[in-house]
Amino acid sequence: MYEKKVSEIEQLIDDQNRWRDKCINLIASENVLSHRARSRAGSDFAHRYAEGHPGERYYRGTAYIDEIENKLKANLKVLFQCAHTEVRSISGTNANEAVFSHFVKPNDVVMVNSTPAGGHISHHREGAIGKFTRNIIDIPVTPDGYHMDVDKTIYLIEKARPSVIVLGKSLFLFPEPIAEIGEVCKACKVRIIYDAAHVLGLIAGKHFQRPLKEGAFLMTASTHKTYFGSQRGIILSNMDEDDWRKIDRGAFPGSSSNHHLDTLAQMSIATFEIMEFGEQYAEDTIKNAQVLATELDRLGFDVQGKEFGYTQTHQVAVNMNPFHGGEKISRLLEHNDIILNMNMLPHEPLRSHAHPEGIRIGVQEMTRVGMGKQAMGRIAELIKECVIDKKEVKEEVNRFRSKYRKVKYSYDAYAEKPSKPTKSKKSKK
Ligand code: DSN
């Protein structure tokens, strides 16, 4: 039986818009577009193709997207201080695949963060990197689970001689020690690939490590977590021209054909916003995460990374084992319109992925709609009332969220500033 009513789909879209607008949205990999970027969705670019590079396309009719793409690349080069930018990947995983397809040869040894230690699925043997090699070694971590064990990692690099080491994570609380492994990587000809998907906006805002400056060979990222963009991927590097040409072919035709021009245009608008408001946003986001972590700890939760100040990113990780685990708690919170995801914690075996102990919280979206320290305290209380006191908090969540509707750190916020009052004709009399 096929579904007959298109209106039901339209209704579902409207329902989604209404629902998530009244939720406390804490998924660490999401964010919202500003009104200015979002209002350009659905332009004619949504219908068009532009394979190849600006000025050298395989299609005609691309003059305007060529200009937008060139301007975006120019801005990214300044923002991330790099010589090369690839903006045609349509997701972070797609960008990773473009890179792995050139730098990981069959049977190469590679080193990655394990999934429980926070590694992204595209760094996993079932994900993008696993298409190119099965010789995947986990980067050793310190007993707390959230930091690389540098000595053991250096030992393994010298012994196993990987072609690449992939840094950056999905559960990402603290910077990676790029400089500490730089010398051995250079001596052993190991390329450091840094997946900045989660922290791209914090890097752009100059409140996190600078991977390319610290020694990463290249950086991949998605553009919509702590960055303000539409959902896409990028690759940034200072590598030499010959290697870059291969990355270029990895992106097109290697891992995509058309590159979704509609979202590229929105990403270009979002990049202007990051350039103008990114520093303040990054600072506020990290502070908010630290306040939320501190408050959750005070209210009785097992917040991870406590001895290191909980977090230096937008994320907070909590062990929900005392409360029946991350899967149950994420569902309970969802029932109360607090949206986040269950997450494996570093000490857990891979088989626990469907019922992990942890939850991961990201404050970047709620920071963007203007929540500050006080609001973080209130979110911690609401989570406590729901999880520990077993209260129904949905109505209070919706009421609280209704105070934070507008997207800040954007030109929209400028537009909201009251303009100077003008004298009406009446008052002139
Ligand atoms: N899996 C996403 C996350 O970190 O939530 C990223 O693709």
Tab-separated table of N, CA and C and ligand atoms in Angstrom, residues 27-29 93 120-121 169-171 197-198 222 225 315 341 360, ligand 1:
chain	number	residue	atom	x	y	z
A	27	ILE	N	21.851	18.124	21.024
A	27	ILE	CA	22.646	17.183	20.233
A	27	ILE	C	23.939	17.901	19.821
A	28	ALA	N	25.079	17.298	20.146
A	28	ALA	CA	26.360	18.005	19.983
A	28	ALA	C	26.765	18.204	18.530
A	29	SER	N	26.103	17.507	17.602
A	29	SER	CA	26.500	17.636	16.196
A	29	SER	C	25.544	18.521	15.391
A	93	THR	N	31.829	13.191	6.477
A	93	THR	CA	32.225	11.823	6.122
A	93	THR	C	32.687	11.778	4.666
A	120	HIS	N	35.018	9.001	15.427
A	120	HIS	CA	33.826	9.079	14.569
A	120	HIS	C	33.652	7.787	13.787
A	121	ILE	N	32.427	7.529	13.381
A	121	ILE	CA	32.117	6.292	12.662
A	121	ILE	C	32.909	6.192	11.342
A	169	LYS	N	37.540	13.817	17.228
A	169	LYS	CA	36.574	12.833	17.728
A	169	LYS	C	35.140	13.343	17.622
A	170	SER	N	34.235	12.412	17.915
A	170	SER	CA	32.820	12.767	18.050
A	170	SER	C	32.480	13.073	19.503
A	171	LEU	N	33.077	12.291	20.405
A	171	LEU	CA	32.996	12.636	21.834
A	171	LEU	C	34.323	13.333	22.125
A	197	ALA	N	35.391	18.159	12.741
A	197	ALA	CA	33.945	18.350	12.553
A	197	ALA	C	33.286	19.025	13.764
A	198	HIS	N	33.586	18.500	14.945
A	198	HIS	CA	32.891	19.042	16.113
A	198	HIS	C	33.388	20.415	16.530
A	222	SER	N	32.943	18.778	9.121
A	222	SER	CA	31.606	19.171	8.688
A	222	SER	C	31.423	20.614	9.149
A	225	LYS	N	28.216	22.101	13.163
A	225	LYS	CA	28.123	21.708	14.578
A	225	LYS	C	28.434	22.950	15.411
A	315	GLN	N	31.014	20.284	24.437
A	315	GLN	CA	30.408	19.025	24.890
A	315	GLN	C	30.591	18.759	26.385
A	341	ASN	N	21.830	12.819	22.796
A	341	ASN	CA	22.023	11.427	22.376
A	341	ASN	C	22.753	10.590	23.413
A	360	ARG	N	25.769	12.279	25.747
A	360	ARG	CA	26.612	13.387	25.308
A	360	ARG	C	25.717	14.607	25.159
B	1	DSN	N1	27.826	11.078	14.242
B	1	DSN	C1	27.823	12.506	14.372
B	1	DSN	C2	28.060	12.933	15.761
B	1	DSN	O1	29.176	13.130	16.224
B	1	DSN	O2	27.070	13.092	16.429
B	1	DSN	C3	28.729	13.194	13.449
B	1	DSN	O3	28.588	12.752	12.144
